[in-house]
Amino acid sequence: MTTIFTVSVDSVEGSTLRGRVHIVNPDVPYVPEETVFPLSLLADAWWHLENGFLRNEEDEGGERYPFTEEQGKDIVAGMRLKDEFPNLFELILGKEIRVTKDGYLLAEDGKTVLEPRRKAEDVCKLSGGSRPGYSVFTSATPRSSHNAPPTS
């Protein structure tokens, strides 16, 4: 995968993070202006590290980085605000929910179809990111609170 941006963190004070986004790919003309963009880059990197998708070997299941999968997980485990990132990821990038290959909602065990049977696309707005037969991602803005995906 091509590197487009890097993020430098200047300071963290309580829940305030100060930093900068740098363009490293000459084909990219500007940094998106959305206020959450820099934080979304960090949340996305956290998710990839947490789930073992950034590692030092090239294969279909991950992206190349200069450390092993275990070192990536150690980085996440040592993060000062590590407990905030799952909530931050959901808030900015959406929630990952388990589904069947046909898109029906699954319980947390990843096997039991929730009753009444409902498709994820009928219950919440999806972002388009998915792993068919495993999970889909909701949009950061749900259709309505009563349509939010169930947790079990």
mmCIF file with all atom_site columns, C-alpha atoms in Angstrom:
data_model
loop_
_atom_site.group_PDB
_atom_site.id
_atom_site.type_symbol
_atom_site.label_atom_id
_atom_site.label_alt_id
_atom_site.label_comp_id
_atom_site.label_asym_id
_atom_site.label_entity_id
_atom_site.label_seq_id
_atom_site.pdbx_PDB_ins_code
_atom_site.Cartn_x
_atom_site.Cartn_y
_atom_site.Cartn_z
_atom_site.occupancy
_atom_site.B_iso_or_equiv
_atom_site.pdbx_formal_charge
_atom_site.auth_seq_id
_atom_site.auth_comp_id
_atom_site.auth_asym_id
_atom_site.auth_atom_id
_atom_site.pdbx_PDB_model_num
ATOM 1   C CA . MET A 1 1   ? 0.000   0.000   0.000  1.00 0.00 ? 1   MET A CA 1
ATOM 2   C CA . THR A 1 2   ? 1.247   3.494   -0.785 1.00 0.00 ? 2   THR A CA 1
ATOM 3   C CA . THR A 1 3   ? 1.952   5.829   2.104  1.00 0.00 ? 3   THR A CA 1
ATOM 4   C CA . ILE A 1 4   ? 0.019   9.066   1.658  1.00 0.00 ? 4   ILE A CA 1
ATOM 5   C CA . PHE A 1 5   ? 0.179   10.841  5.032  1.00 0.00 ? 5   PHE A CA 1
ATOM 6   C CA . THR A 1 6   ? 2.142   10.702  8.259  1.00 0.00 ? 6   THR A CA 1
ATOM 7   C CA . VAL A 1 7   ? 0.979   12.128  11.550 1.00 0.00 ? 7   VAL A CA 1
ATOM 8   C CA . SER A 1 8   ? 3.261   13.687  14.131 1.00 0.00 ? 8   SER A CA 1
ATOM 9   C CA . VAL A 1 9   ? 2.021   14.140  17.671 1.00 0.00 ? 9   VAL A CA 1
ATOM 10  C CA . ASP A 1 10  ? 3.409   17.247  19.363 1.00 0.00 ? 10  ASP A CA 1
ATOM 11  C CA . SER A 1 11  ? 1.722   16.861  22.750 1.00 0.00 ? 11  SER A CA 1
ATOM 12  C CA . VAL A 1 12  ? -1.005  15.049  24.659 1.00 0.00 ? 12  VAL A CA 1
ATOM 13  C CA . GLU A 1 13  ? -2.550  16.850  27.620 1.00 0.00 ? 13  GLU A CA 1
ATOM 14  C CA . GLY A 1 14  ? -5.477  15.036  29.198 1.00 0.00 ? 14  GLY A CA 1
ATOM 15  C CA . SER A 1 15  ? -7.881  14.339  26.335 1.00 0.00 ? 15  SER A CA 1
ATOM 16  C CA . THR A 1 16  ? -6.302  16.972  24.052 1.00 0.00 ? 16  THR A CA 1
ATOM 17  C CA . LEU A 1 17  ? -3.925  15.862  21.332 1.00 0.00 ? 17  LEU A CA 1
ATOM 18  C CA . ARG A 1 18  ? -1.921  18.366  19.323 1.00 0.00 ? 18  ARG A CA 1
ATOM 19  C CA . GLY A 1 19  ? -0.216  17.282  16.151 1.00 0.00 ? 19  GLY A CA 1
ATOM 20  C CA . ARG A 1 20  ? 0.223   17.701  12.427 1.00 0.00 ? 20  ARG A CA 1
ATOM 21  C CA . VAL A 1 21  ? -0.612  15.760  9.274  1.00 0.00 ? 21  VAL A CA 1
ATOM 22  C CA . HIS A 1 22  ? 2.156   15.671  6.675  1.00 0.00 ? 22  HIS A CA 1
ATOM 23  C CA . ILE A 1 23  ? 1.693   14.776  3.002  1.00 0.00 ? 23  ILE A CA 1
ATOM 24  C CA . VAL A 1 24  ? 4.384   12.297  1.937  1.00 0.00 ? 24  VAL A CA 1
ATOM 25  C CA . ASN A 1 25  ? 2.998   11.335  -1.479 1.00 0.00 ? 25  ASN A CA 1
ATOM 26  C CA . PRO A 1 26  ? 3.555   13.973  -4.190 1.00 0.00 ? 26  PRO A CA 1
ATOM 27  C CA . ASP A 1 27  ? 0.380   12.833  -5.986 1.00 0.00 ? 27  ASP A CA 1
ATOM 28  C CA . VAL A 1 28  ? -1.805  14.091  -3.118 1.00 0.00 ? 28  VAL A CA 1
ATOM 29  C CA . PRO A 1 29  ? -2.527  17.826  -3.433 1.00 0.00 ? 29  PRO A CA 1
ATOM 30  C CA . TYR A 1 30  ? -3.856  18.583  0.074  1.00 0.00 ? 30  TYR A CA 1
ATOM 31  C CA . VAL A 1 31  ? -4.841  17.259  3.498  1.00 0.00 ? 31  VAL A CA 1
ATOM 32  C CA . PRO A 1 32  ? -8.628  16.870  3.864  1.00 0.00 ? 32  PRO A CA 1
ATOM 33  C CA . GLU A 1 33  ? -10.101 19.723  5.900  1.00 0.00 ? 33  GLU A CA 1
ATOM 34  C CA . GLU A 1 34  ? -12.477 17.673  8.071  1.00 0.00 ? 34  GLU A CA 1
ATOM 35  C CA . THR A 1 35  ? -11.581 18.345  11.695 1.00 0.00 ? 35  THR A CA 1
ATOM 36  C CA . VAL A 1 36  ? -11.608 14.636  12.563 1.00 0.00 ? 36  VAL A CA 1
ATOM 37  C CA . PHE A 1 37  ? -9.322  13.610  9.683  1.00 0.00 ? 37  PHE A CA 1
ATOM 38  C CA . PRO A 1 38  ? -6.034  13.533  11.649 1.00 0.00 ? 38  PRO A CA 1
ATOM 39  C CA . LEU A 1 39  ? -7.680  11.613  14.477 1.00 0.00 ? 39  LEU A CA 1
ATOM 40  C CA . SER A 1 40  ? -9.259  9.191   11.998 1.00 0.00 ? 40  SER A CA 1
ATOM 41  C CA . LEU A 1 41  ? -5.768  8.380   10.669 1.00 0.00 ? 41  LEU A CA 1
ATOM 42  C CA . LEU A 1 42  ? -4.622  7.532   14.188 1.00 0.00 ? 42  LEU A CA 1
ATOM 43  C CA . ALA A 1 43  ? -7.767  5.500   14.939 1.00 0.00 ? 43  ALA A CA 1
ATOM 44  C CA . ASP A 1 44  ? -7.347  3.572   11.684 1.00 0.00 ? 44  ASP A CA 1
ATOM 45  C CA . ALA A 1 45  ? -3.683  2.836   12.454 1.00 0.00 ? 45  ALA A CA 1
ATOM 46  C CA . TRP A 1 46  ? -4.694  1.658   15.958 1.00 0.00 ? 46  TRP A CA 1
ATOM 47  C CA . TRP A 1 47  ? -7.313  -0.710  14.474 1.00 0.00 ? 47  TRP A CA 1
ATOM 48  C CA . HIS A 1 48  ? -4.815  -2.184  12.011 1.00 0.00 ? 48  HIS A CA 1
ATOM 49  C CA . LEU A 1 49  ? -2.254  -2.710  14.786 1.00 0.00 ? 49  LEU A CA 1
ATOM 50  C CA . GLU A 1 50  ? -4.825  -4.094  17.240 1.00 0.00 ? 50  GLU A CA 1
ATOM 51  C CA . ASN A 1 51  ? -6.060  -6.624  14.698 1.00 0.00 ? 51  ASN A CA 1
ATOM 52  C CA . GLY A 1 52  ? -2.618  -7.674  13.451 1.00 0.00 ? 52  GLY A CA 1
ATOM 53  C CA . PHE A 1 53  ? -2.963  -6.217  9.958  1.00 0.00 ? 53  PHE A CA 1
ATOM 54  C CA . LEU A 1 54  ? 0.284   -4.223  10.050 1.00 0.00 ? 54  LEU A CA 1
ATOM 55  C CA . ARG A 1 55  ? 3.392   -6.382  10.027 1.00 0.00 ? 55  ARG A CA 1
ATOM 56  C CA . ASN A 1 56  ? 6.802   -6.774  8.464  1.00 0.00 ? 56  ASN A CA 1
ATOM 57  C CA . GLU A 1 57  ? 5.972   -9.433  5.878  1.00 0.00 ? 57  GLU A CA 1
ATOM 58  C CA . GLU A 1 58  ? 4.041   -8.983  2.662  1.00 0.00 ? 58  GLU A CA 1
ATOM 59  C CA . ASP A 1 59  ? 0.973   -11.178 2.276  1.00 0.00 ? 59  ASP A CA 1
ATOM 60  C CA . GLU A 1 60  ? -2.688  -10.866 1.385  1.00 0.00 ? 60  GLU A CA 1
ATOM 61  C CA . GLY A 1 61  ? -3.820  -10.396 4.983  1.00 0.00 ? 61  GLY A CA 1
ATOM 62  C CA . GLY A 1 62  ? -1.760  -7.404  6.019  1.00 0.00 ? 62  GLY A CA 1
ATOM 63  C CA . GLU A 1 63  ? 0.099   -4.285  5.101  1.00 0.00 ? 63  GLU A CA 1
ATOM 64  C CA . ARG A 1 64  ? 3.857   -3.924  5.247  1.00 0.00 ? 64  ARG A CA 1
ATOM 65  C CA . TYR A 1 65  ? 5.367   -2.094  8.236  1.00 0.00 ? 65  TYR A CA 1
ATOM 66  C CA . PRO A 1 66  ? 8.868   -2.223  9.746  1.00 0.00 ? 66  PRO A CA 1
ATOM 67  C CA . PHE A 1 67  ? 7.920   -4.400  12.722 1.00 0.00 ? 67  PHE A CA 1
ATOM 68  C CA . THR A 1 68  ? 6.383   -7.788  13.439 1.00 0.00 ? 68  THR A CA 1
ATOM 69  C CA . GLU A 1 69  ? 2.719   -8.399  14.237 1.00 0.00 ? 69  GLU A CA 1
ATOM 70  C CA . GLU A 1 70  ? 3.694   -9.010  17.883 1.00 0.00 ? 70  GLU A CA 1
ATOM 71  C CA . GLN A 1 71  ? 5.628   -5.729  18.039 1.00 0.00 ? 71  GLN A CA 1
ATOM 72  C CA . GLY A 1 72  ? 2.566   -3.941  16.625 1.00 0.00 ? 72  GLY A CA 1
ATOM 73  C CA . LYS A 1 73  ? 0.367   -5.437  19.338 1.00 0.00 ? 73  LYS A CA 1
ATOM 74  C CA . ASP A 1 74  ? 2.969   -4.400  21.942 1.00 0.00 ? 74  ASP A CA 1
ATOM 75  C CA . ILE A 1 75  ? 2.801   -0.834  20.596 1.00 0.00 ? 75  ILE A CA 1
ATOM 76  C CA . VAL A 1 76  ? -0.977  -0.814  21.116 1.00 0.00 ? 76  VAL A CA 1
ATOM 77  C CA . ALA A 1 77  ? -0.678  -2.380  24.589 1.00 0.00 ? 77  ALA A CA 1
ATOM 78  C CA . GLY A 1 78  ? 1.772   0.351   25.613 1.00 0.00 ? 78  GLY A CA 1
ATOM 79  C CA . MET A 1 79  ? -0.290  3.287   24.365 1.00 0.00 ? 79  MET A CA 1
ATOM 80  C CA . ARG A 1 80  ? -1.129  5.783   27.083 1.00 0.00 ? 80  ARG A CA 1
ATOM 81  C CA . LEU A 1 81  ? -4.739  6.235   25.882 1.00 0.00 ? 81  LEU A CA 1
ATOM 82  C CA . LYS A 1 82  ? -5.199  2.677   24.564 1.00 0.00 ? 82  LYS A CA 1
ATOM 83  C CA . ASP A 1 83  ? -8.566  2.220   26.283 1.00 0.00 ? 83  ASP A CA 1
ATOM 84  C CA . GLU A 1 84  ? -10.002 5.236   24.445 1.00 0.00 ? 84  GLU A CA 1
ATOM 85  C CA . PHE A 1 85  ? -9.286  3.989   20.921 1.00 0.00 ? 85  PHE A CA 1
ATOM 86  C CA . PRO A 1 86  ? -12.128 1.427   20.571 1.00 0.00 ? 86  PRO A CA 1
ATOM 87  C CA . ASN A 1 87  ? -14.678 4.162   21.353 1.00 0.00 ? 87  ASN A CA 1
ATOM 88  C CA . LEU A 1 88  ? -12.831 6.689   19.213 1.00 0.00 ? 88  LEU A CA 1
ATOM 89  C CA . PHE A 1 89  ? -12.752 4.270   16.267 1.00 0.00 ? 89  PHE A CA 1
ATOM 90  C CA . GLU A 1 90  ? -16.514 3.668   16.510 1.00 0.00 ? 90  GLU A CA 1
ATOM 91  C CA . LEU A 1 91  ? -17.257 7.366   16.843 1.00 0.00 ? 91  LEU A CA 1
ATOM 92  C CA . ILE A 1 92  ? -15.153 8.443   13.858 1.00 0.00 ? 92  ILE A CA 1
ATOM 93  C CA . LEU A 1 93  ? -15.004 5.442   11.526 1.00 0.00 ? 93  LEU A CA 1
ATOM 94  C CA . GLY A 1 94  ? -18.000 3.327   12.561 1.00 0.00 ? 94  GLY A CA 1
ATOM 95  C CA . LYS A 1 95  ? -18.635 0.109   14.441 1.00 0.00 ? 95  LYS A CA 1
ATOM 96  C CA . GLU A 1 96  ? -17.687 -3.338  13.206 1.00 0.00 ? 96  GLU A CA 1
ATOM 97  C CA . ILE A 1 97  ? -20.618 -5.733  13.516 1.00 0.00 ? 97  ILE A CA 1
ATOM 98  C CA . ARG A 1 98  ? -20.643 -9.480  12.882 1.00 0.00 ? 98  ARG A CA 1
ATOM 99  C CA . VAL A 1 99  ? -22.785 -10.802 10.018 1.00 0.00 ? 99  VAL A CA 1
ATOM 100 C CA . THR A 1 100 ? -23.430 -13.987 8.043  1.00 0.00 ? 100 THR A CA 1
ATOM 101 C CA . LYS A 1 101 ? -22.404 -14.260 4.391  1.00 0.00 ? 101 LYS A CA 1
ATOM 102 C CA . ASP A 1 102 ? -25.956 -13.145 3.571  1.00 0.00 ? 102 ASP A CA 1
ATOM 103 C CA . GLY A 1 103 ? -25.622 -10.070 5.804  1.00 0.00 ? 103 GLY A CA 1
ATOM 104 C CA . TYR A 1 104 ? -27.742 -11.193 8.775  1.00 0.00 ? 104 TYR A CA 1
ATOM 105 C CA . LEU A 1 105 ? -26.702 -9.890  12.193 1.00 0.00 ? 105 LEU A CA 1
ATOM 106 C CA . LEU A 1 106 ? -24.774 -12.276 14.431 1.00 0.00 ? 106 LEU A CA 1
ATOM 107 C CA . ALA A 1 107 ? -24.327 -12.338 18.194 1.00 0.00 ? 107 ALA A CA 1
ATOM 108 C CA . GLU A 1 108 ? -20.930 -11.559 19.722 1.00 0.00 ? 108 GLU A CA 1
ATOM 109 C CA . ASP A 1 109 ? -19.979 -15.269 19.396 1.00 0.00 ? 109 ASP A CA 1
ATOM 110 C CA . GLY A 1 110 ? -19.905 -14.764 15.609 1.00 0.00 ? 110 GLY A CA 1
ATOM 111 C CA . LYS A 1 111 ? -22.063 -17.865 15.018 1.00 0.00 ? 111 LYS A CA 1
ATOM 112 C CA . THR A 1 112 ? -25.573 -17.335 16.398 1.00 0.00 ? 112 THR A CA 1
ATOM 113 C CA . VAL A 1 113 ? -27.984 -15.424 14.158 1.00 0.00 ? 113 VAL A CA 1
ATOM 114 C CA . LEU A 1 114 ? -29.842 -12.827 16.221 1.00 0.00 ? 114 LEU A CA 1
ATOM 115 C CA . GLU A 1 115 ? -33.604 -13.155 16.498 1.00 0.00 ? 115 GLU A CA 1
ATOM 116 C CA . PRO A 1 116 ? -35.610 -11.666 14.994 1.00 0.00 ? 116 PRO A CA 1
ATOM 117 C CA . ARG A 1 117 ? -33.474 -12.172 11.886 1.00 0.00 ? 117 ARG A CA 1
ATOM 118 C CA . ARG A 1 118 ? -32.427 -8.816  10.457 1.00 0.00 ? 118 ARG A CA 1
ATOM 119 C CA . LYS A 1 119 ? -29.944 -7.793  7.820  1.00 0.00 ? 119 LYS A CA 1
ATOM 120 C CA . ALA A 1 120 ? -27.325 -5.249  8.864  1.00 0.00 ? 120 ALA A CA 1
ATOM 121 C CA . GLU A 1 121 ? -28.203 -2.994  5.918  1.00 0.00 ? 121 GLU A CA 1
ATOM 122 C CA . ASP A 1 122 ? -31.823 -2.822  7.144  1.00 0.00 ? 122 ASP A CA 1
ATOM 123 C CA . VAL A 1 123 ? -30.862 -1.915  10.702 1.00 0.00 ? 123 VAL A CA 1
ATOM 124 C CA . CYS A 1 124 ? -28.101 0.638   10.263 1.00 0.00 ? 124 CYS A CA 1
ATOM 125 C CA . LYS A 1 125 ? -26.315 2.735   7.692  1.00 0.00 ? 125 LYS A CA 1
ATOM 126 C CA . LEU A 1 126 ? -23.223 0.889   6.468  1.00 0.00 ? 126 LEU A CA 1
ATOM 127 C CA . SER A 1 127 ? -19.978 2.521   5.435  1.00 0.00 ? 127 SER A CA 1
ATOM 128 C CA . GLY A 1 128 ? -19.145 0.053   2.695  1.00 0.00 ? 128 GLY A CA 1
ATOM 129 C CA . GLY A 1 129 ? -16.148 -1.494  4.425  1.00 0.00 ? 129 GLY A CA 1
ATOM 130 C CA . SER A 1 130 ? -16.733 -5.193  4.976  1.00 0.00 ? 130 SER A CA 1
ATOM 131 C CA . ARG A 1 131 ? -15.329 -8.643  5.327  1.00 0.00 ? 131 ARG A CA 1
ATOM 132 C CA . PRO A 1 132 ? -18.129 -10.737 3.732  1.00 0.00 ? 132 PRO A CA 1
ATOM 133 C CA . GLY A 1 133 ? -19.257 -13.579 5.945  1.00 0.00 ? 133 GLY A CA 1
ATOM 134 C CA . TYR A 1 134 ? -17.584 -11.993 8.947  1.00 0.00 ? 134 TYR A CA 1
ATOM 135 C CA . SER A 1 135 ? -18.374 -8.347  9.541  1.00 0.00 ? 135 SER A CA 1
ATOM 136 C CA . VAL A 1 136 ? -19.455 -5.004  8.135  1.00 0.00 ? 136 VAL A CA 1
ATOM 137 C CA . PHE A 1 137 ? -18.778 -1.494  9.347  1.00 0.00 ? 137 PHE A CA 1
ATOM 138 C CA . THR A 1 138 ? -21.486 0.948   10.240 1.00 0.00 ? 138 THR A CA 1
ATOM 139 C CA . SER A 1 139 ? -21.279 4.550   9.223  1.00 0.00 ? 139 SER A CA 1
ATOM 140 C CA . ALA A 1 140 ? -20.142 6.876   11.985 1.00 0.00 ? 140 ALA A CA 1
ATOM 141 C CA . THR A 1 141 ? -23.650 8.396   11.864 1.00 0.00 ? 141 THR A CA 1
ATOM 142 C CA . PRO A 1 142 ? -26.375 5.782   12.555 1.00 0.00 ? 142 PRO A CA 1
ATOM 143 C CA . ARG A 1 143 ? -29.765 6.141   10.862 1.00 0.00 ? 143 ARG A CA 1
ATOM 144 C CA . SER A 1 144 ? -31.415 6.547   14.249 1.00 0.00 ? 144 SER A CA 1
ATOM 145 C CA . SER A 1 145 ? -30.734 5.523   17.805 1.00 0.00 ? 145 SER A CA 1
ATOM 146 C CA . HIS A 1 146 ? -33.480 2.895   17.780 1.00 0.00 ? 146 HIS A CA 1
ATOM 147 C CA . ASN A 1 147 ? -31.880 1.326   14.701 1.00 0.00 ? 147 ASN A CA 1
ATOM 148 C CA . ALA A 1 148 ? -28.406 1.087   16.206 1.00 0.00 ? 148 ALA A CA 1
ATOM 149 C CA . PRO A 1 149 ? -26.920 -2.417  15.807 1.00 0.00 ? 149 PRO A CA 1
ATOM 150 C CA . PRO A 1 150 ? -27.512 -4.687  18.773 1.00 0.00 ? 150 PRO A CA 1
ATOM 151 C CA . THR A 1 151 ? -24.564 -5.733  20.887 1.00 0.00 ? 151 THR A CA 1
ATOM 152 C CA . SER A 1 152 ? -25.738 -9.285  21.561 1.00 0.00 ? 152 SER A CA 1
#
